[in-house]
PDB file of C-alpha atoms and ligand atoms in Angstrom:
ATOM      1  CA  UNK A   1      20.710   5.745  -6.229  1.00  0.00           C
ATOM      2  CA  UNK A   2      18.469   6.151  -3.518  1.00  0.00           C
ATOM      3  CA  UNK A   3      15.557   3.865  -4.085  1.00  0.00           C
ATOM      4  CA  UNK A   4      12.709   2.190  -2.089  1.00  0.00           C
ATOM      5  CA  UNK A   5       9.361  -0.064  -2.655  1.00  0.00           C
ATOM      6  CA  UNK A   6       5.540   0.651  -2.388  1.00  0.00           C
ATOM      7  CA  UNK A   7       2.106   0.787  -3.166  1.00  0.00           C
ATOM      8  CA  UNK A   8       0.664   3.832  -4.307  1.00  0.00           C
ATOM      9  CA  UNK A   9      -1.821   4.954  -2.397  1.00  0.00           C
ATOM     10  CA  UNK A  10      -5.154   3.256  -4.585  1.00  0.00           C
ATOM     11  CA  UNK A  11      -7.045   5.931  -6.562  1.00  0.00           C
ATOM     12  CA  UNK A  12     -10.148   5.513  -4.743  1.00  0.00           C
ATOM     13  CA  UNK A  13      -8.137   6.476  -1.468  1.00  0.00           C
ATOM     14  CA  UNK A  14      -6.716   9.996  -3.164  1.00  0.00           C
ATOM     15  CA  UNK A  15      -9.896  12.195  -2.660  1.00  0.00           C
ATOM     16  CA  UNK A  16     -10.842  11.410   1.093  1.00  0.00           C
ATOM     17  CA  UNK A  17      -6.728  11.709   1.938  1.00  0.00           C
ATOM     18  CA  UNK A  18      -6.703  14.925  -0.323  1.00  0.00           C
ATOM     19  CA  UNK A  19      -9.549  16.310   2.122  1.00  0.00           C
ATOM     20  CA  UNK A  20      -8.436  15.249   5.365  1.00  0.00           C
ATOM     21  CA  UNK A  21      -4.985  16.946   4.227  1.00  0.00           C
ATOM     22  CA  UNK A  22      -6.923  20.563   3.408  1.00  0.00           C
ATOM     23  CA  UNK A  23      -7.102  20.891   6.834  1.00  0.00           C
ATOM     24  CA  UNK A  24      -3.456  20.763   7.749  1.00  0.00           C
ATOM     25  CA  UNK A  25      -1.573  23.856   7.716  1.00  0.00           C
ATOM     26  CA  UNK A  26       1.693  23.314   9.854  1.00  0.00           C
ATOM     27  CA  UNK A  27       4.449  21.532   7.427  1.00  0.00           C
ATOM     28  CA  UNK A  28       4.440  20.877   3.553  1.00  0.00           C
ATOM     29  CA  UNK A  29       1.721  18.483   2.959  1.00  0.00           C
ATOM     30  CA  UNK A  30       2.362  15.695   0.760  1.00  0.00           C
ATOM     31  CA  UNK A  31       1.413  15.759  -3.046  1.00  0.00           C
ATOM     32  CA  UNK A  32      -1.086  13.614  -3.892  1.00  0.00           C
ATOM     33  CA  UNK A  33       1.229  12.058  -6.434  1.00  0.00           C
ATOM     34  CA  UNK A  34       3.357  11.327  -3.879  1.00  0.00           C
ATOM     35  CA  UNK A  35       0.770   9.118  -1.265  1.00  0.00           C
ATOM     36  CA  UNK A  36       2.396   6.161  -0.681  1.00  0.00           C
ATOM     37  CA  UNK A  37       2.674   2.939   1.483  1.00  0.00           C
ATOM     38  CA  UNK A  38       6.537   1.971   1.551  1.00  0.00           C
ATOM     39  CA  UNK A  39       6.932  -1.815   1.829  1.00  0.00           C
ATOM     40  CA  UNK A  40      10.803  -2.107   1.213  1.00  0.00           C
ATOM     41  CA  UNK A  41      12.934   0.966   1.836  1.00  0.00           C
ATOM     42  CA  UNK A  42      16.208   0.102   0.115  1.00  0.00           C
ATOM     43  CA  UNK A  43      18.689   3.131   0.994  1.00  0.00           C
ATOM     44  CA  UNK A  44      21.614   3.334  -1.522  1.00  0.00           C
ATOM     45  CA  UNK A  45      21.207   0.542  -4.664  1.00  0.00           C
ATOM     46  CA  UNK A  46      23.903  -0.232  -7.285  1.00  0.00           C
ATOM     47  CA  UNK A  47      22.123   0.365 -10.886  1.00  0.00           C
ATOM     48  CA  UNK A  48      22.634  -3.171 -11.633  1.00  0.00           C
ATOM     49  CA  UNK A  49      20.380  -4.180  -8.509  1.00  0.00           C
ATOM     50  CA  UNK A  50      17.842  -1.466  -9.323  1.00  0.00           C
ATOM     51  CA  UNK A  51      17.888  -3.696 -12.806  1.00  0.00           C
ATOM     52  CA  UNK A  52      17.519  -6.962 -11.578  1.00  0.00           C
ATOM     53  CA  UNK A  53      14.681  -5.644  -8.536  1.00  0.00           C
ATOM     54  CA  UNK A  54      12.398  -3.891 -11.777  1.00  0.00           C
ATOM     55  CA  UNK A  55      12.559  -7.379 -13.921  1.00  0.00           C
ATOM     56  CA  UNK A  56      11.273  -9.230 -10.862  1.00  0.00           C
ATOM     57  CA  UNK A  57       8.986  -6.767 -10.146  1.00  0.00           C
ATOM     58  CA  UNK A  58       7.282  -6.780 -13.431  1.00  0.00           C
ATOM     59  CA  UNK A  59       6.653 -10.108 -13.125  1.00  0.00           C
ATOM     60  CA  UNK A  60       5.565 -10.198  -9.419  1.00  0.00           C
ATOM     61  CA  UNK A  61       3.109 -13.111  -9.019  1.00  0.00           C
ATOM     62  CA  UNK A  62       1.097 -11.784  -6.162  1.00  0.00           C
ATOM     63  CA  UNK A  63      -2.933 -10.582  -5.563  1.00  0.00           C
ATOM     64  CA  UNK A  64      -4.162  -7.273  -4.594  1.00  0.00           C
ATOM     65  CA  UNK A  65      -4.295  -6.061  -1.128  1.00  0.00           C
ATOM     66  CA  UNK A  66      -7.145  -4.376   0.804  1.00  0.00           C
ATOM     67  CA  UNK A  67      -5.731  -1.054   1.975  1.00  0.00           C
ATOM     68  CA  UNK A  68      -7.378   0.591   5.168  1.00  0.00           C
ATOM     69  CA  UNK A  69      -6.344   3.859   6.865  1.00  0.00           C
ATOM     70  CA  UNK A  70      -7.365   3.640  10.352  1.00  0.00           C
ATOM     71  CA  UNK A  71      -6.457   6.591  13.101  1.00  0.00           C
ATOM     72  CA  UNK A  72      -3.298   8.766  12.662  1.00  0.00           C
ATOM     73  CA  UNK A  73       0.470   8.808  13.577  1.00  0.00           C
ATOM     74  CA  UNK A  74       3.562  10.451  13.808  1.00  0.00           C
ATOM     75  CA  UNK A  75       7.651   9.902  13.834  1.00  0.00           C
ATOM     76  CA  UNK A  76       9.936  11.568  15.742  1.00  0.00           C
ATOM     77  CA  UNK A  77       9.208  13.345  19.387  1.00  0.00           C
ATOM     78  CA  UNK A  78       8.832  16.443  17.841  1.00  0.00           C
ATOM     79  CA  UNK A  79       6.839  15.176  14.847  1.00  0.00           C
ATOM     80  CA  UNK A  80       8.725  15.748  11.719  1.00  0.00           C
ATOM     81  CA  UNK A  81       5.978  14.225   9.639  1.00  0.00           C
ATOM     82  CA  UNK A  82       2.589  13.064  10.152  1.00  0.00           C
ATOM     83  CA  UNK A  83       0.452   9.894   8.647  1.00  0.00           C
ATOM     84  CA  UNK A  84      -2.530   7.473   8.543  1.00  0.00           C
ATOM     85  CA  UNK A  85      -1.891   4.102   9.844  1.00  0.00           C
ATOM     86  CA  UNK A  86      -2.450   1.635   7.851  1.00  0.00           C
ATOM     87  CA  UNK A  87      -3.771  -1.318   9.165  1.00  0.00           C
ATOM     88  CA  UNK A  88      -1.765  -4.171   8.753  1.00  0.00           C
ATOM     89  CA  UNK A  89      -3.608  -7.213   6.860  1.00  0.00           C
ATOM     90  CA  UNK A  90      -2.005 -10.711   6.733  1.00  0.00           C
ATOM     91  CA  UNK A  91      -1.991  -9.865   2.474  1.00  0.00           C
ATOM     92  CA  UNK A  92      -0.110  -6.833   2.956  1.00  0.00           C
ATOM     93  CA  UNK A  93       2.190  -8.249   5.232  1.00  0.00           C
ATOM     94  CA  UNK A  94       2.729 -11.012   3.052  1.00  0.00           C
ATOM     95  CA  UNK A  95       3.138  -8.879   0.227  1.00  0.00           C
ATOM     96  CA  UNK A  96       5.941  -6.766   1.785  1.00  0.00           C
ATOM     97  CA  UNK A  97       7.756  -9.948   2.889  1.00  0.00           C
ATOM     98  CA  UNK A  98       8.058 -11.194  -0.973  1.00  0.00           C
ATOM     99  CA  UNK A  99       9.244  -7.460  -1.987  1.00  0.00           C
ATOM    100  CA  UNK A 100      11.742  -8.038   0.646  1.00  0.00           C
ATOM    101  CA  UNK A 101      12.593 -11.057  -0.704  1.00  0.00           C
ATOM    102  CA  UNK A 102      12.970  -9.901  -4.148  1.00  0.00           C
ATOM    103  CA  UNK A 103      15.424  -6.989  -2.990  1.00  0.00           C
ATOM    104  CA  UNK A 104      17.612  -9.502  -1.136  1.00  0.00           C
ATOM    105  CA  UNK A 105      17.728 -11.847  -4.104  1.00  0.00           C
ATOM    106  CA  UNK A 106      18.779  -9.066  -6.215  1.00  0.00           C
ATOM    107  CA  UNK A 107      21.541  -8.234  -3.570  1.00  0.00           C
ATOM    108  CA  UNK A 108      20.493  -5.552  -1.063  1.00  0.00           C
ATOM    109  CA  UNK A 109      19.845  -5.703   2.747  1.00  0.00           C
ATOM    110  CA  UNK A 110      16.893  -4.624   3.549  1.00  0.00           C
ATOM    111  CA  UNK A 111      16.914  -2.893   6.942  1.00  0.00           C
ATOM    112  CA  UNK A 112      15.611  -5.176   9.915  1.00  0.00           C
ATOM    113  CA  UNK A 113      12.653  -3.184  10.908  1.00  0.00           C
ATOM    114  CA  UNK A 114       9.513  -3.835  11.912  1.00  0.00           C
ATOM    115  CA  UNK A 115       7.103  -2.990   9.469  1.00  0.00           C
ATOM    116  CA  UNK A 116       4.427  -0.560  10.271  1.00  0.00           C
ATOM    117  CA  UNK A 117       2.600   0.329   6.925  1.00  0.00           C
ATOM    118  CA  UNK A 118       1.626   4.258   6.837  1.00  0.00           C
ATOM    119  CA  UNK A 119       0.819   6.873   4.313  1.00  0.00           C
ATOM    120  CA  UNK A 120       3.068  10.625   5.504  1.00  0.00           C
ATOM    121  CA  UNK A 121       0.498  13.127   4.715  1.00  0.00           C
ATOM    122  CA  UNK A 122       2.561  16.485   6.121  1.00  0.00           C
ATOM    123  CA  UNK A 123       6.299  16.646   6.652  1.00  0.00           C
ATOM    124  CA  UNK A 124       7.232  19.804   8.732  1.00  0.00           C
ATOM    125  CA  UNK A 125       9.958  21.341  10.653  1.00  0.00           C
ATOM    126  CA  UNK A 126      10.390  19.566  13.907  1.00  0.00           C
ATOM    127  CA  UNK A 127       9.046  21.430  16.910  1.00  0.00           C
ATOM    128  CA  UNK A 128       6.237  22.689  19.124  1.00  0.00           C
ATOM    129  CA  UNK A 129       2.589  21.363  17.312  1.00  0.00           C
ATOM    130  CA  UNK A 130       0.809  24.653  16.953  1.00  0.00           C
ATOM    131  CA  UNK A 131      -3.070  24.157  18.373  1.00  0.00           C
ATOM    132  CA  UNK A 132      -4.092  23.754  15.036  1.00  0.00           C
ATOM    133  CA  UNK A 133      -2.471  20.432  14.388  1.00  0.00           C
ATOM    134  CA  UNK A 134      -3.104  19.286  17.571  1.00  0.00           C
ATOM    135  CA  UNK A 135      -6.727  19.822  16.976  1.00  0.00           C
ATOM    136  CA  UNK A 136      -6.705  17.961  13.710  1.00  0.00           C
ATOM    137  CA  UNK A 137      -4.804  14.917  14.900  1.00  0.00           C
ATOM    138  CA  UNK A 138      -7.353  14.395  18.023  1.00  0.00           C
ATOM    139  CA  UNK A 139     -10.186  14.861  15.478  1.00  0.00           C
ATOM    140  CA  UNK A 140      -9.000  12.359  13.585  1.00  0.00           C
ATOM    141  CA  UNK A 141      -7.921   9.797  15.748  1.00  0.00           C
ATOM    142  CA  UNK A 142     -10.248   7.444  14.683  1.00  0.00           C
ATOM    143  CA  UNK A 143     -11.043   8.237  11.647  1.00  0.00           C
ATOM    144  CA  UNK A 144     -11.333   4.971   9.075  1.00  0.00           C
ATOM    145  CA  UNK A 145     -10.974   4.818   5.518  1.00  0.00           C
ATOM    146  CA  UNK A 146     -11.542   1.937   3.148  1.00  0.00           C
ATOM    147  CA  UNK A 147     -10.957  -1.061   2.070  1.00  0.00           C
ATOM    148  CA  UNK A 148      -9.609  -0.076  -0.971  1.00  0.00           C
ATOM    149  CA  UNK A 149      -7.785  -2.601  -3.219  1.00  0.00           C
ATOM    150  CA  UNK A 150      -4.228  -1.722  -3.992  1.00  0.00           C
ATOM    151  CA  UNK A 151      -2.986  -3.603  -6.981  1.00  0.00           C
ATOM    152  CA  UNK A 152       0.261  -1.923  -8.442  1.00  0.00           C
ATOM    153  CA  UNK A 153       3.558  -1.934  -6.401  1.00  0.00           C
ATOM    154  CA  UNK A 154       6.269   0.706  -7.832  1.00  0.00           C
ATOM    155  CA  UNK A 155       9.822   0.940  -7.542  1.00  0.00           C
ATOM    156  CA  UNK A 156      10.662   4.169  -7.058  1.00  0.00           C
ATOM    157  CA  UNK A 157      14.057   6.813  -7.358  1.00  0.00           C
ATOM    158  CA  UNK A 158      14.210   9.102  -3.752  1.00  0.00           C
ATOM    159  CA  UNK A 159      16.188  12.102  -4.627  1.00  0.00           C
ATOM    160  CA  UNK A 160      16.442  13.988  -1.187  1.00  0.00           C
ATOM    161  CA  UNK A 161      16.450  18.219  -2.089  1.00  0.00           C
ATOM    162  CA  UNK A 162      15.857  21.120   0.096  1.00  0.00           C
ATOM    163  CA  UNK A 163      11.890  21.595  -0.819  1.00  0.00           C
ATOM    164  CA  UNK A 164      11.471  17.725  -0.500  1.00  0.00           C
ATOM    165  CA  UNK A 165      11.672  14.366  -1.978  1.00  0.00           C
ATOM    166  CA  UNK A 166      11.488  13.389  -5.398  1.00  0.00           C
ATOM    167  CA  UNK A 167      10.078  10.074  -6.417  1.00  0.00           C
ATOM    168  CA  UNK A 168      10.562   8.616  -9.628  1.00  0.00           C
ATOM    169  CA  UNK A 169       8.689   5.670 -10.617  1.00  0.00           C
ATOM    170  CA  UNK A 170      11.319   2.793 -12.248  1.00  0.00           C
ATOM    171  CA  UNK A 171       9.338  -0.163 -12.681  1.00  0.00           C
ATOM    172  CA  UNK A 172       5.628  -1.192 -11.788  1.00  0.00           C
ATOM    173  CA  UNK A 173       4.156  -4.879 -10.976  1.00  0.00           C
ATOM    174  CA  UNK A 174       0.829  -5.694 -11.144  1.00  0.00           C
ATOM    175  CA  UNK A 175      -1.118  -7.771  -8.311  1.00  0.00           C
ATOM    176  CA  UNK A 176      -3.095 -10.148  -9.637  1.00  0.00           C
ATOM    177  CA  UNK A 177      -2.268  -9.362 -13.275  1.00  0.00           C
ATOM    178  CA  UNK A 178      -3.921 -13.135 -14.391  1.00  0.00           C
ATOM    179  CA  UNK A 179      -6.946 -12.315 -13.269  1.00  0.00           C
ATOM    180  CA  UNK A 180     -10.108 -12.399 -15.204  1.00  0.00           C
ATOM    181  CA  UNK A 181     -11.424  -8.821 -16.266  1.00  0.00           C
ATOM    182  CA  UNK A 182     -14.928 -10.024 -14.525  1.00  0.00           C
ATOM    183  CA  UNK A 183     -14.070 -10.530 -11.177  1.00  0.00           C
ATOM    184  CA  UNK A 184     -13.748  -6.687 -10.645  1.00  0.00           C
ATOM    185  CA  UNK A 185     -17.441  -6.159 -11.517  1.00  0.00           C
ATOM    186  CA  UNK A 186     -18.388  -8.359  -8.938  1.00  0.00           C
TER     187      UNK A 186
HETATM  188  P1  ATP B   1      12.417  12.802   3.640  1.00  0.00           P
HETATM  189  O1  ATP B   1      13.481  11.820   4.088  1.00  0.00           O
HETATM  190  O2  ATP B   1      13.017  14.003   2.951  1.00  0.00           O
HETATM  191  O3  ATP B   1      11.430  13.139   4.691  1.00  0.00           O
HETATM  192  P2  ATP B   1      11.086  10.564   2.467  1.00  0.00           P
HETATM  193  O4  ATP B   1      11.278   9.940   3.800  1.00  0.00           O
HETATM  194  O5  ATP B   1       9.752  10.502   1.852  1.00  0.00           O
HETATM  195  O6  ATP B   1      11.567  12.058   2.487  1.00  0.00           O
HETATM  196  P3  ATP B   1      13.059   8.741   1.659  1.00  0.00           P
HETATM  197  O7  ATP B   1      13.858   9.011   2.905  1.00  0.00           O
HETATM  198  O8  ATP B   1      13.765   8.503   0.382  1.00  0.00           O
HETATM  199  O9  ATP B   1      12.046   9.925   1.400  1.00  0.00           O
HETATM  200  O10 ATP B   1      12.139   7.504   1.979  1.00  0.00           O
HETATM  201  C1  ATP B   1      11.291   6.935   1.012  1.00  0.00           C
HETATM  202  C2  ATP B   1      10.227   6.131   1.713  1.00  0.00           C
HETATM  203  O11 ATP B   1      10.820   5.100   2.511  1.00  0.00           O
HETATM  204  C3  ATP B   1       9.382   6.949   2.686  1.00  0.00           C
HETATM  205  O12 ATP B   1       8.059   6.405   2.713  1.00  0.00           O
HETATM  206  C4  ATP B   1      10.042   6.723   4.014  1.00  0.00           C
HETATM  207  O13 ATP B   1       9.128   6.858   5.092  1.00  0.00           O
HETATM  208  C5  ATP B   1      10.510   5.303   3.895  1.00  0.00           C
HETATM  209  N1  ATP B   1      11.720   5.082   4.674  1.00  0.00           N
HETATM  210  C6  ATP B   1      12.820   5.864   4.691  1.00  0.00           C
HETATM  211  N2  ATP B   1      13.767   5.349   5.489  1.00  0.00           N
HETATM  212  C7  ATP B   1      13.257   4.205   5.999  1.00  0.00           C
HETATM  213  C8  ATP B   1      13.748   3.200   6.872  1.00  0.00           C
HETATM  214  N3  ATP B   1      14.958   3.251   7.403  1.00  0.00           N
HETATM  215  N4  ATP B   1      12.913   2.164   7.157  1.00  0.00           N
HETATM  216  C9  ATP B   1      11.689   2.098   6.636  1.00  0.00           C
HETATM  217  N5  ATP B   1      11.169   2.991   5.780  1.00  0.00           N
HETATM  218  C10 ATP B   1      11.941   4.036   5.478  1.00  0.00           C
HETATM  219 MG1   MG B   2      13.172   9.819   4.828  1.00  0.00          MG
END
């Protein structure tokens, strides 16, 4: 199966992204079930990988992350989606090397890519940016959002269909699971 790893976008992030994507029109916005920050994308796993990846997972032994959205992208030269950067703290970095690591051990290669943490907000048909967009992304070019603590990292299913991607959650990990309840109230 198809199957990649990433944070879900933290709860506290959902409303501002929700209302920064109201005002896109051009493309099929992204669900808000859906926000994510890939840290691992997998491509094609054997089910007994996908096993072995969700048992280390579960028992990732790793902290939370600060999650910041900071200005807005896009791939492809005719934009076929559009996201927030994320910016990329030495945790989070760290934190996609040892999902990396936990992939490999369990027998995939993870593509050699840079990383460069985003959350796609609006996938569309590739072609001309109608003024509309344009006018959004230059509005938003700077626009900053956060920190936000992410602490749950998801292995998720990618089945590709015509009207879009469907992500099923396998397994979950939680950062800094030995934590004391208290330290959140701080
Ligand atoms: P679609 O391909 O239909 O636009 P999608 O990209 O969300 O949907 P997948 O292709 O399954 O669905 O990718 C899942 C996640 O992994 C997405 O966040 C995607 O950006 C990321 N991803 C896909 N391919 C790569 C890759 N080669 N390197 C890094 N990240 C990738
Ligand atoms: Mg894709």
């Amino acid at each position: 199966m198809r199957a990649f790893i990433a944070l879900p976008l933290p709860d506290a992030l959902l409303e501002p992204v929700a209302a920064l994507q109201d005002g896109l029109e051009d493309g099929r916005v992204v669900p808000e079930e859906d926000l994510h920050i890939t840290l691992a994308f997998l491509g094609e796993v054997r089910g007994d990988v996908i096993a072995d990846i969700a048992d280390m997972l579960e028992r990732i032994d790793a902290m939370p992350v600060p999650i910041t959205l900071d200005g807005v992208g896009g791939f492809g030269d005719d934009l076929r989606s559009l996201h927030l950067h994320v910016q990329p703290a030495g945790e989070l970095v760290a934190l996609a090397g040892k999902v990396k690591r936990i992939a490999e051990m369990a027998g995939t290669t993870v593509p050699r890519r840079r990383f460069t943490p985003h959350v796609t907000l609006l996938r569309r048909t590739p072609g001309p940016v109608s003024p509309n967009l344009n006018r959004w992304i230059a509005d938003h070019a700077h626009t900053k959002i956060g920190p936000e603590w992410a602490d749950e990292v998801v292995l998720y299913q990618s089945d590709l269909t015509k009207s879009g991607p469907i992500y099923t959650p396998l397994a979950e990990g939680w950062l800094g699971a030995d934590l004391p309840p208290e330290i959140w109230d701080q």
